[in-house]
XYZ file of C-alpha atoms in Angstrom:
149
model
C -19.491 18.484 17.333
C -20.245 17.063 13.914
C -17.597 15.268 11.882
C -16.867 16.741 8.460
C -17.846 14.654 5.411
C -14.219 14.851 4.203
C -10.878 16.216 5.375
C -9.571 17.401 1.975
C -6.453 15.226 2.270
C -4.689 12.770 0.020
C -4.779 9.585 2.031
C -4.887 5.816 1.413
C -5.158 3.405 4.346
C -4.931 -0.392 4.466
C -6.347 -2.441 7.331
C -6.142 -6.204 7.794
C -9.640 -7.464 8.445
C -8.923 -11.222 8.374
C -5.903 -13.329 7.395
C -7.184 -13.384 3.798
C -8.927 -9.966 3.610
C -7.477 -6.446 3.472
C -9.772 -3.411 3.576
C -8.669 -0.136 1.977
C -10.171 3.328 2.108
C -9.025 6.642 0.708
C -9.674 10.286 0.120
C -8.231 12.560 -2.530
C -8.143 16.305 -1.932
C -10.214 18.714 -3.992
C -7.004 20.025 -5.566
C -5.987 16.489 -6.573
C -9.360 15.877 -8.234
C -9.150 19.205 -10.055
C -5.677 18.366 -11.368
C -7.062 15.151 -12.884
C -9.907 17.117 -14.566
C -11.779 13.891 -15.278
C -9.207 12.976 -17.949
C -7.799 9.929 -16.184
C -9.278 6.739 -14.840
C -7.972 5.829 -11.404
C -6.500 2.459 -10.509
C -5.863 0.887 -7.121
C -2.782 -1.324 -7.015
C -1.981 -3.762 -4.216
C 1.670 -4.751 -3.863
C 3.325 -7.583 -1.968
C 6.296 -6.053 -0.175
C 9.700 -7.565 -0.751
C 12.378 -7.609 1.940
C 14.081 -4.709 0.117
C 11.016 -2.518 0.720
C 9.887 -2.445 -2.898
C 7.080 -4.646 -4.064
C 5.658 -6.468 -7.012
C 2.205 -5.453 -8.193
C -0.097 -8.202 -7.035
C -3.545 -6.923 -8.001
C -4.847 -3.919 -9.881
C -8.412 -2.618 -9.788
C -9.919 -0.078 -12.180
C -11.865 2.040 -9.719
C -15.522 2.718 -10.448
C -16.532 6.414 -10.162
C -17.311 7.689 -6.637
C -15.628 4.710 -4.961
C -13.734 5.411 -1.743
C -13.041 1.910 -0.394
C -12.219 -1.591 -1.562
C -11.891 -5.087 -0.102
C -9.043 -7.272 -1.336
C -10.118 -10.861 -0.758
C -8.030 -14.010 -0.973
C -4.776 -12.259 -0.088
C -1.928 -14.453 1.092
C -1.331 -14.971 4.831
C 1.973 -13.943 6.421
C 2.743 -11.362 3.727
C 3.311 -7.596 3.878
C 1.307 -5.376 1.551
C 0.988 -1.745 0.557
C -1.153 -0.010 -2.069
C -1.111 2.938 -4.449
C -3.790 4.885 -6.266
C -2.756 6.336 -9.591
C -3.445 6.597 -13.288
C -1.842 5.660 -16.583
C -0.197 8.283 -18.775
C -0.393 8.418 -22.574
C 2.666 6.160 -22.958
C 1.229 3.528 -20.593
C 3.357 4.467 -17.573
C 1.698 4.342 -14.141
C 1.683 7.585 -12.125
C 0.982 7.019 -8.423
C -0.922 9.765 -6.620
C -0.936 8.388 -3.080
C 0.658 5.436 -1.260
C -0.732 3.581 1.742
C 0.737 2.286 4.958
C 2.179 -1.243 5.049
C 0.238 -4.071 6.661
C 1.085 -7.700 7.345
C -1.516 -10.428 7.223
C -1.425 -12.932 10.103
C -0.671 -16.621 9.777
C -3.528 -19.066 9.364
C -1.796 -22.151 10.710
C -1.457 -23.151 14.339
C 1.802 -22.478 16.133
C 3.625 -25.540 17.417
C 4.158 -25.713 21.155
C 2.187 -25.353 24.349
C 0.487 -22.170 25.476
C 1.532 -21.116 28.974
C -0.595 -19.092 31.347
C 0.090 -17.470 34.688
C -1.888 -18.580 37.731
C -3.401 -15.598 39.551
C -4.836 -15.261 43.071
C -7.253 -12.706 41.630
C -7.831 -11.480 38.086
C -5.376 -8.664 38.767
C -2.613 -10.271 40.847
C -0.109 -13.046 40.155
C 0.537 -15.880 42.618
C 3.778 -15.026 44.384
C 6.599 -17.334 45.358
C 8.835 -17.185 48.412
C 10.896 -14.405 46.846
C 7.781 -12.290 46.188
C 8.067 -12.698 42.401
C 5.194 -13.840 40.176
C 5.277 -17.605 39.705
C 4.066 -18.863 36.335
C 2.060 -22.080 36.405
C 0.980 -23.963 33.305
C -2.458 -25.203 32.405
C -4.841 -22.411 33.413
C -7.033 -20.532 30.966
C -8.329 -17.002 31.545
C -11.737 -18.462 32.459
C -10.082 -20.806 35.008
C -8.217 -17.903 36.568
C -11.395 -15.849 36.839
C -13.429 -18.705 38.387
C -10.691 -19.382 40.966
C -10.572 -15.761 42.148
């Protein structure tokens, strides 16, 4: 079965690629393109989400023709983002056509504390105590557990 070249949907998706990089891709339906009739330039806006759910526009890209993806580099770690594709009306107001999912970039700093691992008799079974429950033991990495099995 061959995949279709497009799905004729209005869709914008964000994906975190690295703590400082977000990848976006989109598709606009044939009907959406026809409604624009080539009279409007499209813009991709990236927003930082506020705790209230709304966001402040963080970056705006004037999309080159025939573009269907974009990398946002140097985004801030530990922030939530969403995006919109839209155009500007004659009075300068922004009209969004499609909105993306929300993503959160991971932290880039180390977490304080000690990592704890479970000691296993085999890669698939925990060491059991007298009560038959799994007994966590500190200081073993996954490679240590595998080599001991």
